[in-house]
Coordinates of C-alpha atoms (C1' of nucleotides) and ligand atoms in Angstrom, one line a residue:
Chain A
M1 CA 1.9 123.8 -55.6
P2 CA 4.7 123.5 -52.8
Q3 CA 7.6 125.3 -53.0
S4 CA 11.4 124.2 -53.5
R5 CA 12.5 121.6 -51.6
P6 CA 15.0 122.7 -49.3
R7 CA 17.1 119.4 -50.1
I8 CA 20.6 119.0 -49.4
I9 CA 22.6 118.7 -52.9
P10 CA 25.8 116.9 -52.8
E11 CA 28.8 119.4 -54.2
A12 CA 29.8 116.8 -56.9
T13 CA 26.6 117.6 -57.9
V14 CA 26.6 121.4 -57.8
A15 CA 29.8 121.1 -59.8
R16 CA 27.9 119.3 -62.2
L17 CA 25.2 121.8 -62.7
A18 CA 26.9 124.6 -63.4
V19 CA 28.3 122.2 -66.4
Y20 CA 24.6 121.8 -67.6
L21 CA 23.8 125.4 -67.2
R22 CA 27.0 126.1 -69.6
V23 CA 26.0 123.9 -72.3
L24 CA 22.3 124.9 -71.4
A25 CA 23.5 128.7 -72.1
G26 CA 24.6 127.3 -75.8
L27 CA 21.9 126.2 -76.6
A28 CA 19.6 128.7 -76.1
D29 CA 22.1 131.0 -78.4
G30 CA 21.8 127.7 -81.1
G31 CA 18.0 128.8 -80.7
R32 CA 16.5 125.1 -79.4
S33 CA 13.7 125.3 -77.2
H34 CA 13.9 121.9 -75.9
V35 CA 16.8 119.2 -74.9
S36 CA 16.4 115.5 -73.7
S37 CA 18.6 114.6 -70.7
G38 CA 19.8 111.6 -73.1
E39 CA 21.3 115.2 -75.2
L40 CA 22.3 117.1 -72.9
A41 CA 24.0 114.4 -70.7
S42 CA 26.2 113.9 -73.8
A43 CA 27.0 117.5 -74.1
A44 CA 27.9 117.6 -70.9
G45 CA 30.2 114.2 -71.0
V46 CA 28.0 112.2 -68.1
N47 CA 25.7 109.6 -67.8
P48 CA 22.4 110.4 -68.7
A49 CA 20.4 108.6 -65.9
G50 CA 23.0 110.6 -63.6
L51 CA 22.2 114.0 -65.1
R52 CA 17.9 113.2 -64.4
K53 CA 19.1 112.6 -60.7
D54 CA 21.0 115.3 -60.4
L55 CA 18.4 117.7 -62.2
S56 CA 15.8 115.7 -59.4
Y57 CA 17.4 117.8 -56.5
L58 CA 15.6 120.9 -57.6
G59 CA 12.5 119.1 -58.0
P60 CA 11.0 118.1 -61.2
C61 CA 11.9 120.2 -63.9
G62 CA 11.1 118.3 -67.1
V63 CA 8.1 117.1 -69.1
R64 CA 7.8 113.4 -68.9
G65 CA 7.7 112.2 -72.9
V66 CA 9.2 115.5 -74.3
G67 CA 12.4 116.5 -72.6
Y68 CA 13.2 119.9 -70.9
S69 CA 12.5 123.5 -71.9
V70 CA 15.8 124.9 -72.3
S71 CA 15.4 128.6 -71.0
G72 CA 12.9 127.0 -68.1
L73 CA 15.9 124.7 -66.7
R74 CA 18.4 127.3 -67.4
D75 CA 16.7 129.5 -65.2
R76 CA 16.3 126.9 -62.6
L77 CA 19.8 126.3 -62.7
T78 CA 20.5 130.0 -62.4
D79 CA 18.4 130.2 -59.2
A80 CA 19.7 127.5 -57.6
L81 CA 23.6 128.1 -58.1
G82 CA 23.3 131.6 -56.6
G83 CA 20.7 133.7 -58.9
E84 CA 21.9 136.3 -61.4
R85 CA 23.2 139.0 -59.5
S86 CA 26.7 139.7 -60.1
R87 CA 29.4 138.4 -57.7
P88 CA 32.3 140.7 -57.1
C89 CA 35.6 139.1 -56.9
V90 CA 39.1 140.1 -55.9
L91 CA 42.3 139.0 -57.3
I92 CA 45.4 138.9 -55.3
G93 CA 48.9 138.2 -57.3
I94 CA 48.6 139.7 -60.8
G95 CA 51.8 138.3 -62.1
R96 CA 51.4 136.1 -66.1
L97 CA 48.2 133.6 -64.6
G98 CA 46.4 136.5 -62.5
S99 CA 47.0 138.7 -65.4
A100 CA 45.1 135.7 -67.9
L101 CA 42.4 135.3 -65.4
A102 CA 41.4 139.4 -65.2
D103 CA 41.3 139.7 -68.5
Y104 CA 39.4 136.9 -69.3
A105 CA 35.8 137.1 -70.1
G106 CA 34.6 134.2 -69.6
F107 CA 33.3 134.9 -66.0
A108 CA 31.9 138.2 -66.7
S109 CA 29.7 136.8 -69.0
R110 CA 28.7 134.1 -65.7
G111 CA 27.9 136.8 -63.0
F112 CA 31.8 136.7 -61.7
E113 CA 33.0 140.4 -62.0
F114 CA 36.6 141.4 -61.1
V115 CA 36.1 144.3 -58.9
G116 CA 39.6 144.7 -57.5
L117 CA 42.9 143.9 -58.7
L118 CA 46.3 143.6 -56.2
D119 CA 49.7 143.4 -56.7
T120 CA 52.6 144.2 -54.6
D121 CA 55.1 144.8 -57.3
P122 CA 55.5 148.7 -58.2
A123 CA 56.1 147.8 -62.0
T124 CA 52.8 146.2 -61.8
V125 CA 50.6 148.5 -60.2
G126 CA 49.0 151.5 -61.2
H127 CA 48.8 149.1 -65.0
R128 CA 45.3 148.4 -66.5
V129 CA 44.2 144.8 -66.9
G130 CA 41.0 144.0 -68.1
G131 CA 39.8 147.1 -67.5
L132 CA 41.0 147.7 -63.9
Q133 CA 43.5 149.6 -62.5
V134 CA 45.6 147.4 -60.6
R135 CA 45.9 148.9 -57.0
P136 CA 48.7 148.3 -54.4
V137 CA 48.2 145.4 -52.3
Q138 CA 47.8 147.3 -48.8
E139 CA 44.7 148.9 -50.2
L140 CA 43.0 145.2 -49.9
E141 CA 41.5 146.1 -46.8
A142 CA 39.9 148.9 -48.2
V143 CA 39.2 147.7 -51.6
V144 CA 37.0 144.5 -50.0
A145 CA 35.4 146.9 -47.9
E146 CA 34.2 149.5 -50.7
T147 CA 33.9 147.0 -53.6
H148 CA 32.0 144.0 -50.8
A149 CA 33.6 141.4 -52.7
T150 CA 32.6 137.9 -51.6
I151 CA 34.8 135.9 -53.3
G152 CA 39.1 135.6 -53.3
V153 CA 40.9 134.7 -56.1
I154 CA 44.4 134.0 -54.9
T155 CA 47.5 133.9 -57.4
T156 CA 50.2 135.0 -55.6
P157 CA 53.4 133.0 -55.4
A158 CA 53.1 130.2 -53.0
E159 CA 54.8 131.9 -49.8
V160 CA 52.6 134.7 -49.3
A161 CA 49.5 133.0 -50.0
Q162 CA 48.8 131.9 -46.4
S163 CA 49.2 135.3 -45.3
V164 CA 46.8 136.6 -48.2
C165 CA 44.3 134.2 -47.2
D166 CA 44.6 135.3 -43.8
R167 CA 43.9 139.0 -44.2
L168 CA 40.9 137.8 -47.1
V169 CA 39.2 135.7 -44.0
S170 CA 39.6 138.8 -41.5
V171 CA 38.0 141.3 -43.7
G172 CA 34.8 138.9 -44.3
V173 CA 35.8 137.3 -47.5
R174 CA 34.6 133.4 -47.1
S175 CA 35.0 132.0 -50.4
I176 CA 38.7 131.9 -51.8
L177 CA 39.8 130.4 -54.8
N178 CA 43.0 129.1 -54.8
F179 CA 46.2 128.6 -57.5
A180 CA 49.1 128.7 -55.0
P181 CA 50.6 125.1 -54.7
V182 CA 49.6 125.0 -50.9
A183 CA 46.9 124.1 -48.6
L184 CA 45.5 127.0 -46.6
T185 CA 44.0 126.9 -43.3
V186 CA 40.9 128.9 -42.8
P187 CA 38.5 128.8 -40.2
A188 CA 35.2 126.7 -40.2
G189 CA 33.1 128.9 -42.2
V190 CA 35.4 129.3 -45.1
D191 CA 35.2 127.3 -48.2
V192 CA 38.6 126.9 -50.2
R193 CA 38.2 125.6 -53.7
K194 CA 42.2 124.5 -54.5
V195 CA 43.4 124.5 -58.3
D196 CA 46.3 122.5 -58.7
L197 CA 47.7 122.1 -62.3
S198 CA 50.5 120.4 -61.4
V199 CA 48.6 117.4 -59.7
E200 CA 46.8 117.4 -62.8
L201 CA 49.8 117.0 -64.8
Q202 CA 51.5 114.4 -62.2
V203 CA 47.7 112.5 -62.4
L204 CA 48.1 112.1 -66.3
A205 CA 52.0 110.7 -66.0
F206 CA 50.2 108.5 -63.6
L207 CA 47.8 107.0 -65.7
D208 CA 50.3 106.6 -68.5
Q209 CA 52.9 105.2 -66.9
Q210 CA 50.3 102.4 -65.7
R211 CA 48.5 101.8 -69.1
D212 CA 52.3 101.1 -70.6
G213 CA 53.3 99.2 -67.8
T214 CA 51.1 96.8 -66.5
P215 CA 48.1 96.5 -69.3
P216 CA 46.4 93.3 -67.3
L217 CA 46.7 94.6 -64.3
L218 CA 44.3 97.7 -64.3
A219 CA 41.8 96.1 -66.2
P220 CA 39.0 96.9 -63.9
L221 CA 38.4 100.0 -64.8
R222 CA 35.7 102.0 -67.0
P223 CA 33.7 100.1 -69.5
A224 CA 34.8 102.1 -72.9
Q225 CA 32.4 104.3 -72.6
G226 CA 33.7 107.0 -75.3
V227 CA 33.4 110.0 -73.7
A228 CA 36.0 111.6 -71.3
R229 CA 34.8 112.4 -67.7
Chain B
M1 CA 62.4 91.5 -49.4
P2 CA 59.1 91.2 -51.3
Q3 CA 59.3 94.0 -54.3
S4 CA 56.3 96.9 -54.7
R5 CA 53.2 95.2 -55.0
P6 CA 51.4 95.9 -57.5
R7 CA 48.0 97.0 -56.2
I8 CA 45.7 99.2 -57.6
I9 CA 45.8 102.5 -56.5
P10 CA 42.8 104.9 -56.3
E11 CA 42.6 108.1 -58.7
A12 CA 41.9 110.4 -55.4
T13 CA 44.5 108.8 -53.8
V14 CA 47.2 109.5 -57.2
A15 CA 46.2 113.0 -56.8
R16 CA 46.9 113.4 -53.3
L17 CA 50.1 111.1 -53.6
A18 CA 51.3 114.5 -56.1
V19 CA 50.7 116.8 -53.5
Y20 CA 52.7 114.9 -50.7
L21 CA 55.5 114.7 -53.1
R22 CA 55.3 118.6 -53.1
V23 CA 55.6 118.9 -49.4
L24 CA 57.9 116.4 -49.3
A25 CA 60.3 118.4 -51.4
G26 CA 59.8 121.5 -49.5
L27 CA 60.7 119.5 -46.7
A28 CA 63.6 117.9 -48.1
D29 CA 64.9 121.8 -48.8
G30 CA 64.4 122.4 -45.5
G31 CA 67.1 119.8 -44.6
R32 CA 64.7 117.7 -42.7
S33 CA 65.5 114.1 -42.7
H34 CA 62.2 112.8 -40.9
V35 CA 58.2 113.4 -40.9
S36 CA 55.5 112.4 -38.8
S37 CA 51.9 111.6 -40.5
G38 CA 50.3 114.1 -38.7
E39 CA 52.6 116.8 -39.7
L40 CA 53.0 115.5 -43.5
A41 CA 48.8 115.3 -43.4
S42 CA 48.6 118.8 -41.9
A43 CA 50.9 120.4 -44.6
A44 CA 49.2 118.4 -47.6
G45 CA 45.4 119.8 -46.0
V46 CA 44.2 116.2 -45.4
N47 CA 43.6 113.4 -42.8
P48 CA 46.4 112.4 -41.0
A49 CA 44.8 108.6 -41.1
G50 CA 43.5 108.7 -44.7
L51 CA 47.2 110.1 -45.0
R52 CA 48.7 106.8 -44.2
K53 CA 46.1 104.9 -46.1
D54 CA 47.4 106.3 -48.9
L55 CA 50.6 105.5 -48.2
S56 CA 50.2 102.0 -47.9
Y57 CA 49.3 101.5 -51.4
L58 CA 53.0 101.6 -52.0
G59 CA 53.6 98.8 -49.4
P60 CA 55.0 100.0 -46.2
C61 CA 57.0 103.4 -46.0
G62 CA 57.8 104.2 -42.6
V63 CA 59.3 103.3 -39.5
R64 CA 57.0 102.6 -36.5
G65 CA 57.6 105.4 -33.3
V66 CA 59.2 107.2 -35.9
G67 CA 57.4 108.3 -39.0
Y68 CA 58.8 108.4 -42.7
S69 CA 62.3 109.4 -44.1
V70 CA 62.0 112.7 -46.3
S71 CA 64.3 111.5 -48.6
G72 CA 63.0 107.7 -49.3
L73 CA 59.3 108.8 -48.9
R74 CA 60.2 111.3 -51.8
D75 CA 62.1 108.7 -53.6
R76 CA 58.8 106.0 -53.7
L77 CA 56.8 108.6 -54.3
T78 CA 58.3 109.9 -57.3
D79 CA 59.0 106.5 -58.8
A80 CA 55.0 105.5 -57.7
L81 CA 54.2 108.7 -60.1
G82 CA 55.9 107.7 -62.9
G83 CA 59.4 108.3 -62.6
E84 CA 62.2 110.6 -62.3
R85 CA 62.1 111.4 -66.1
S86 CA 60.7 114.3 -68.3
R87 CA 57.9 114.4 -69.6
P88 CA 57.2 116.3 -72.8
C89 CA 54.4 118.0 -73.5
V90 CA 52.8 120.4 -76.3
L91 CA 50.7 123.2 -75.7
I92 CA 48.3 124.2 -78.2
G93 CA 46.7 127.4 -78.1
I94 CA 49.2 130.1 -76.8
G95 CA 47.1 133.2 -75.3
R96 CA 46.7 134.7 -72.4
L97 CA 46.5 131.5 -70.5
G98 CA 48.6 129.0 -72.9
S99 CA 51.4 132.1 -72.5
A100 CA 51.2 131.7 -68.6
L101 CA 51.5 128.1 -68.4
A102 CA 54.4 128.4 -71.0
D103 CA 56.6 130.5 -68.8
Y104 CA 55.4 128.6 -65.7
A105 CA 58.6 127.9 -63.8
G106 CA 56.8 125.1 -61.2
F107 CA 56.5 122.2 -64.0
A108 CA 59.8 122.1 -65.5
S109 CA 61.0 121.1 -61.3
R110 CA 58.7 118.5 -61.1
G111 CA 59.8 116.8 -64.8
F112 CA 57.3 118.4 -67.0
E113 CA 58.7 120.1 -69.9
F114 CA 56.5 121.8 -73.2
V115 CA 58.7 121.2 -76.1
G116 CA 55.9 122.5 -78.5
L117 CA 53.8 125.5 -78.7
L118 CA 51.5 125.9 -80.9
D119 CA 49.2 128.3 -82.2
T120 CA 46.8 129.7 -85.1
D121 CA 47.3 133.5 -85.0
P122 CA 50.3 135.2 -87.3
A123 CA 50.8 137.6 -85.0
T124 CA 52.0 134.6 -82.0
V125 CA 53.5 132.1 -84.2
G126 CA 57.3 132.8 -83.8
H127 CA 57.1 134.5 -80.8
R128 CA 59.0 133.5 -78.2
V129 CA 57.6 132.1 -74.9
G130 CA 59.0 130.8 -71.8
G131 CA 62.2 129.8 -74.1
L132 CA 60.6 128.3 -76.7
Q133 CA 59.4 129.9 -80.5
V134 CA 55.4 129.3 -81.0
R135 CA 55.0 127.1 -84.3
P136 CA 52.0 127.2 -86.5
V137 CA 49.5 124.6 -85.5
Q138 CA 49.6 123.1 -89.1
E139 CA 53.1 121.5 -87.6
L140 CA 51.2 120.0 -84.7
E141 CA 51.7 116.1 -86.1
A142 CA 55.2 116.8 -87.0
V143 CA 56.2 118.3 -83.5
V144 CA 54.7 115.5 -81.8
A145 CA 56.1 112.9 -84.2
E146 CA 59.4 114.5 -83.3
T147 CA 59.8 115.1 -79.9
H148 CA 58.0 112.0 -78.8
A149 CA 55.2 114.5 -76.4
T150 CA 52.9 112.5 -74.5
I151 CA 51.1 114.5 -72.5
G152 CA 49.0 117.6 -75.0
V153 CA 47.8 120.8 -73.0
I154 CA 44.6 122.7 -74.3
T155 CA 44.2 126.5 -74.0
T156 CA 42.6 127.3 -77.1
P157 CA 38.8 128.8 -77.5
A158 CA 36.0 125.7 -76.8
E159 CA 35.0 126.0 -80.9
V160 CA 38.1 124.0 -81.8
A161 CA 39.0 122.0 -78.7
Q162 CA 37.7 118.9 -80.0
S163 CA 39.1 119.5 -83.2
V164 CA 42.8 120.0 -81.6
C165 CA 42.0 116.7 -79.2
D166 CA 41.1 115.0 -82.5
R167 CA 44.5 115.4 -84.2
L168 CA 46.8 114.7 -80.9
V169 CA 44.9 111.6 -80.0
S170 CA 45.2 110.2 -84.1
V171 CA 49.1 111.5 -83.4
G172 CA 49.4 109.1 -80.4
V173 CA 48.8 111.7 -77.6
R174 CA 46.4 109.3 -75.2
S175 CA 46.9 112.2 -71.9
I176 CA 45.3 115.6 -72.7
L177 CA 44.8 118.5 -70.3
N178 CA 41.8 120.6 -71.3
F179 CA 41.4 124.3 -70.1
A180 CA 38.8 125.0 -72.8
P181 CA 34.9 124.6 -71.4
V182 CA 33.7 121.6 -73.9
A183 CA 33.6 117.8 -72.5
L184 CA 35.8 116.9 -75.0
T185 CA 34.8 112.9 -76.5
V186 CA 37.8 110.8 -77.0
P187 CA 38.6 106.8 -77.7
A188 CA 39.1 104.7 -74.8
G189 CA 42.6 104.2 -74.2
V190 CA 42.8 108.0 -73.4
D191 CA 42.8 109.9 -70.5
V192 CA 41.2 113.5 -70.8
R193 CA 41.9 115.8 -67.4
K194 CA 39.4 119.0 -67.2
V195 CA 40.3 122.1 -65.7
D196 CA 37.2 124.0 -65.8
L197 CA 37.2 127.8 -63.6
S198 CA 34.1 128.9 -63.7
V199 CA 32.4 125.9 -61.8
E200 CA 35.4 126.4 -59.3
L201 CA 33.7 129.7 -59.0
Q202 CA 30.7 128.7 -59.5
V203 CA 30.7 126.2 -56.9
L204 CA 32.2 128.6 -54.2
A205 CA 29.0 130.8 -55.0
F206 CA 26.7 128.1 -54.4
L207 CA 28.0 127.1 -51.4
D208 CA 28.3 131.0 -50.5
Q209 CA 24.8 131.2 -50.7
Q210 CA 23.7 128.0 -49.1
R211 CA 25.7 129.5 -45.8
D212 CA 23.6 132.7 -45.8
G213 CA 20.3 131.3 -47.3
T214 CA 19.8 128.2 -45.3
P215 CA 21.9 128.2 -42.1
P216 CA 20.2 125.4 -40.3
L217 CA 19.4 123.3 -43.2
L218 CA 22.8 122.4 -44.2
A219 CA 23.6 121.8 -40.5
P220 CA 24.7 118.2 -41.5
L221 CA 28.3 118.9 -43.2
R222 CA 32.0 119.0 -42.3
P223 CA 32.5 118.6 -38.4
A224 CA 34.7 122.0 -38.5
Q225 CA 37.3 121.1 -39.0
G226 CA 39.6 124.1 -39.4
V227 CA 42.0 123.2 -42.7
A228 CA 40.4 123.3 -45.7
R229 CA 40.1 120.3 -48.0
Chain C
dG1 C1' -11.5 109.6 -77.2
dC2 C1' -8.1 105.9 -76.8
dG3 C1' -3.9 104.3 -77.2
dA4 C1' 1.5 103.4 -77.4
dC5 C1' 5.5 105.8 -77.5
dT6 C1' 8.6 108.7 -75.2
dT7 C1' 11.3 110.7 -71.8
dT8 C1' 11.2 111.8 -67.1
dG9 C1' 12.0 110.8 -62.2
dT10 C1' 12.7 107.2 -58.7
dT11 C1' 14.4 103.4 -56.1
dC12 C1' 17.5 100.4 -56.0
dA13 C1' 21.9 97.6 -55.6
dG14 C1' 27.0 98.2 -56.3
dG15 C1' 31.2 100.2 -55.5
dC16 C1' 34.4 103.7 -54.2
dG17 C1' 36.3 106.9 -51.0
dT18 C1' 36.8 108.1 -46.1
dT19 C1' 37.0 108.1 -41.5
dC20 C1' 37.4 106.0 -36.9
dA21 C1' 40.0 102.6 -34.1
dC22 C1' 43.2 99.3 -32.1
dA23 C1' 46.9 96.9 -32.9
dA24 C1' 51.7 95.7 -34.3
dG25 C1' 56.4 97.2 -34.5
dC26 C1' 60.3 100.4 -33.8
dG27 C1' 63.3 103.3 -31.0
dG28 C1' 64.8 104.4 -26.7
dT29 C1' 65.3 104.2 -21.8
dT30 C1' 66.0 102.1 -17.6
Chain D
dA1 C1' 67.4 92.6 -21.1
dA2 C1' 62.7 94.6 -20.3
dC3 C1' 59.5 97.8 -20.4
dC4 C1' 57.2 102.0 -22.4
dG5 C1' 55.9 105.6 -25.5
dC6 C1' 55.2 106.9 -29.5
dT7 C1' 54.1 105.8 -34.7
dT8 C1' 52.7 103.1 -38.2
dG9 C1' 49.7 99.9 -41.0
dT10 C1' 45.5 97.6 -41.6
dG11 C1' 40.8 96.1 -40.8
dA12 C1' 35.9 97.5 -40.2
dA13 C1' 32.3 100.6 -40.5
dC14 C1' 30.0 104.9 -42.5
dG15 C1' 28.6 107.6 -45.9
dC16 C1' 28.3 109.5 -50.6
dC17 C1' 28.0 108.9 -55.2
dT18 C1' 27.2 106.0 -59.3
dG19 C1' 25.2 103.6 -62.9
dA20 C1' 21.2 100.9 -64.0
dA21 C1' 16.6 99.1 -64.0
dC22 C1' 11.5 100.4 -63.7
dA23 C1' 7.4 103.0 -62.7
dA24 C1' 5.0 107.0 -63.7
dA25 C1' 3.0 110.1 -66.8
dG26 C1' 2.2 113.5 -70.6
dT27 C1' 2.5 113.8 -75.6
dC28 C1' 1.0 112.4 -80.4
dG29 C1' -1.5 109.9 -83.9
dC30 C1' -5.2 107.6 -85.0
Ligands
NAD1 N1 51.4 130.5 -64.4 C1 51.0 129.2 -64.0 O1 51.1 128.5 -65.2 C2 50.8 128.7 -63.1 C3 50.8 127.5 -62.7 C4 50.2 126.7 -62.0 C5 50.2 127.3 -60.7 N2 50.8 128.9 -60.7 C6 50.7 129.4 -59.7 O2 50.1 130.4 -59.4 C7 50.7 131.1 -58.6 C8 51.0 132.7 -59.6 O3 51.8 132.2 -60.7 P1 52.2 133.0 -61.8 O4 53.2 132.4 -63.3 O5 51.4 133.9 -62.3 O6 53.4 133.6 -61.0 P2 54.0 135.6 -61.2 O7 55.7 135.4 -60.5 O8 53.7 135.6 -62.5 O9 52.8 136.3 -60.1 C9 52.9 136.3 -59.0 C10 52.7 137.7 -59.0 O10 51.9 138.0 -57.4 C11 52.3 138.9 -57.1 N3 52.8 138.8 -55.6 C12 53.8 138.6 -54.6 N4 53.9 138.8 -53.1 C13 52.5 139.0 -53.9 C14 52.2 139.6 -52.3 N5 52.6 139.5 -50.6 N6 50.8 140.1 -52.4 C15 50.2 140.6 -53.5 N7 51.1 140.0 -54.7 C16 51.9 139.7 -54.8 C17 53.7 139.3 -58.0 O11 54.2 140.5 -57.5 C18 53.3 138.9 -58.9 O12 53.0 139.8 -59.9 C19 52.1 130.9 -58.3 O13 51.7 130.3 -56.7 C20 52.2 129.5 -58.8 O14 52.7 128.2 -58.2 C21 50.8 129.0 -62.1
NAD2 N1 42.1 133.1 -69.5 C1 41.1 132.2 -68.7 O1 41.3 133.2 -67.9 C2 40.8 131.6 -68.7 C3 39.8 131.3 -67.5 C4 39.1 129.7 -68.0 C5 38.9 129.0 -69.3 N2 39.3 129.8 -69.9 C6 39.8 128.6 -71.4 O2 40.8 128.6 -71.7 C7 40.7 128.7 -73.2 C8 42.0 129.7 -73.3 O3 41.8 130.8 -73.0 P1 42.0 132.5 -73.1 O4 42.0 133.3 -72.1 O5 44.0 132.2 -73.4 O6 42.2 132.7 -74.5 P2 43.1 133.3 -75.8 O7 42.1 134.0 -76.4 O8 44.2 134.6 -75.3 O9 43.9 132.6 -76.4 C9 43.2 131.6 -77.1 C10 44.3 131.4 -77.9 O10 44.2 130.3 -78.7 C11 45.0 130.4 -80.6 N3 43.9 129.3 -80.9 C12 42.4 129.7 -81.7 N4 42.3 128.6 -82.6 C13 43.3 127.8 -82.7 C14 43.1 126.4 -83.4 N5 42.6 126.3 -84.3 N6 44.6 125.8 -82.9 C15 45.6 126.4 -82.0 N7 45.4 127.7 -81.6 C16 44.5 128.4 -81.8 C17 44.6 132.0 -80.4 O11 45.1 132.6 -81.3 C18 44.7 132.3 -79.3 O12 46.2 132.5 -78.9 C19 39.5 129.4 -73.9 O13 38.9 127.7 -74.1 C20 39.3 130.0 -72.3 O14 37.8 129.1 -72.5 C21 40.9 130.4 -69.9

DNA sequence: GCGACTTTGTTCAGGCGTTCACAAGCGGTT
DNA sequence: AACCGCTTGTGAACGCCTGAACAAAGTCGC
């Protein structure tokens, strides 16, 4: 038996694999033992053929004529996405958004654990949020060193996001999730993903206007599948 | 002078236009009158040529040899993205995440205004969040009707997201932003955008593992530009 | 044991998006 | 008035991703 092929997985596929993994976790809880690509694709909101293509990057995962083993596929996906080991994360900026994230149970269940919460505000430092005590941002480097955090999440105001990012990078954090509405500049070898909620709303507004304003002009779009992307 | 061309704008471009608009707002506050594509692209974290191509969908916007007028381009972008009119939004599920969104000032400044906050929890209903009183979710249809909300934001638990979505669609909301980790099914003509934070973290974890595990194998990737995507 | 049905895995073509490179156009200067 | 440098706008090539059709393969029923 040949070992897992070291093929390159497109980033768009990786994002979908994470969605499949969550759906599979739900199916496993429901006691299901097998799923077809059609059912899984429907639950994930994607095309069945695309789903099979995504899974094919991991090598053959299913049984023809039967489908995929829920637990088997779940394990394979978990492995492909980085294993089951807990990923320590630090969160900087414990305001409204940061508090919501720190308190969210959905991350821990997927292996992401906040091991450090940092803020400048003296009114916030010392408080317990999500079972962890908020520490002063001056200790950021020390916290990363002692916890071996590999992921940094930035929920500070935009003005200070770049400086926070620089400090994270300087102590070895190479994966950053940024909620502040600025484009962060980082050296090569560091990955930044940005979540920009204002942009999401603005795109919705644009699509809305386009729909109302010029119905015949936007014609050559989606072939009317009843499932959201 | 020919009026604005009714060309089709790719969705990826629309999202970037929203980013440019925000950067321009900052430049205008700073008193700048002109910008070059290079500077704007750098601030937005994109390629200069791509930026010019994005803007070209709106027709000629700049002056060769000089650059773009900050205020002129800002107005043009504002117009293209749906005008300056206020967009009323309803928010369902005023928990930790929902409260953070309702309280956030960055949306109102871009024309998005929450006009209805809804929840089931009796302990939450009646409270004031972000200057608005939380109302029982039973009144959802009434709130949409009286406020003419066009955008619905879902921050409820995943189990009820689909039913909330159905109710929004049934009263005419055709733009939905979903934070719950489920794929929503909607009829054609309704746009759904999904924000999935667990997936973002999972992708970061994957990239991290890929970097450490197989340095020579992921070689054919990004040409080492020091700016995050 | 054999056949037919079901579902996967892969191949192919099409579209979309991104990137590079160059010509066109404008302002400033001599 | 003509030249020069700078910046935009666009055309074309490239690569990536998506969607569909087809063949391989395994299971269930008889
Ligand atoms: N809340 C939202 O719904 C929302 C939506 C979209 C974007 N954002 C963005 O997310 C970020 C946070 O938003 P928020 O609403 O939570 O703001 P917030 O003001 O409630 O929280 C920001 C926190 O960062 C802390 N902080 C400030 N400077 C710091 C520093 N140098 N180091 C560490 N911490 C520091 C502040 O003390 C505060 O607690 C902002 O950039 C905002 O634009 C928020
Ligand atoms: N908080 C986070 O950081 C985070 C991160 C990723 C995803 N999410 C997702 O966002 C959603 C909300 O997360 P949260 O942390 O705010 O959860 P939460 O439990 O704090 O808030 C959920 C709110 O929805 C309300 N609700 C429940 N059923 C409802 C219904 N039928 N109609 C209207 N309201 C209803 C609840 O009363 C509660 O106030 C969840 O789907 C969660 O998976 C949250």
